[in-house]
Amino acid sequence: MRPPLTPVIRGRPSAKRAVYVCGRPRGVFVLIFSSVSFILWYVSCGLLTVLWALAIGLLATILHASFRTPNLKARLNTFREEFRAVWRNYSEL
């Protein structure tokens, strides 16, 4: 299960090393694991449930972010920027 040997240059291993999971490169392992997961979801009719759960979670996050009031620090920063913009207009006259 060990990865293939990589050359060592001047006592230091190379900085970029591939990651191996169960003796296979990480990308291959992720692809196989994702494919098996998708097939199991499809066979068990759980794919629709997972998609609904993701959609509801995303919708709840977007709704919460759109209705949330900014905190005091953000409000003060906004007020300060607006005040500076107005003050610049007065100083140019």
XYZ file of N, CA and C in Angstrom, residues 45 63 77:
9
model
N -33.288 5.526 -4.413
C -34.209 6.661 -4.605
C -33.940 7.774 -3.594
N -32.174 33.225 2.113
C -33.214 34.018 2.775
C -32.700 34.653 4.063
N -19.736 52.085 9.519
C -18.867 52.235 8.351
C -19.633 52.816 7.170
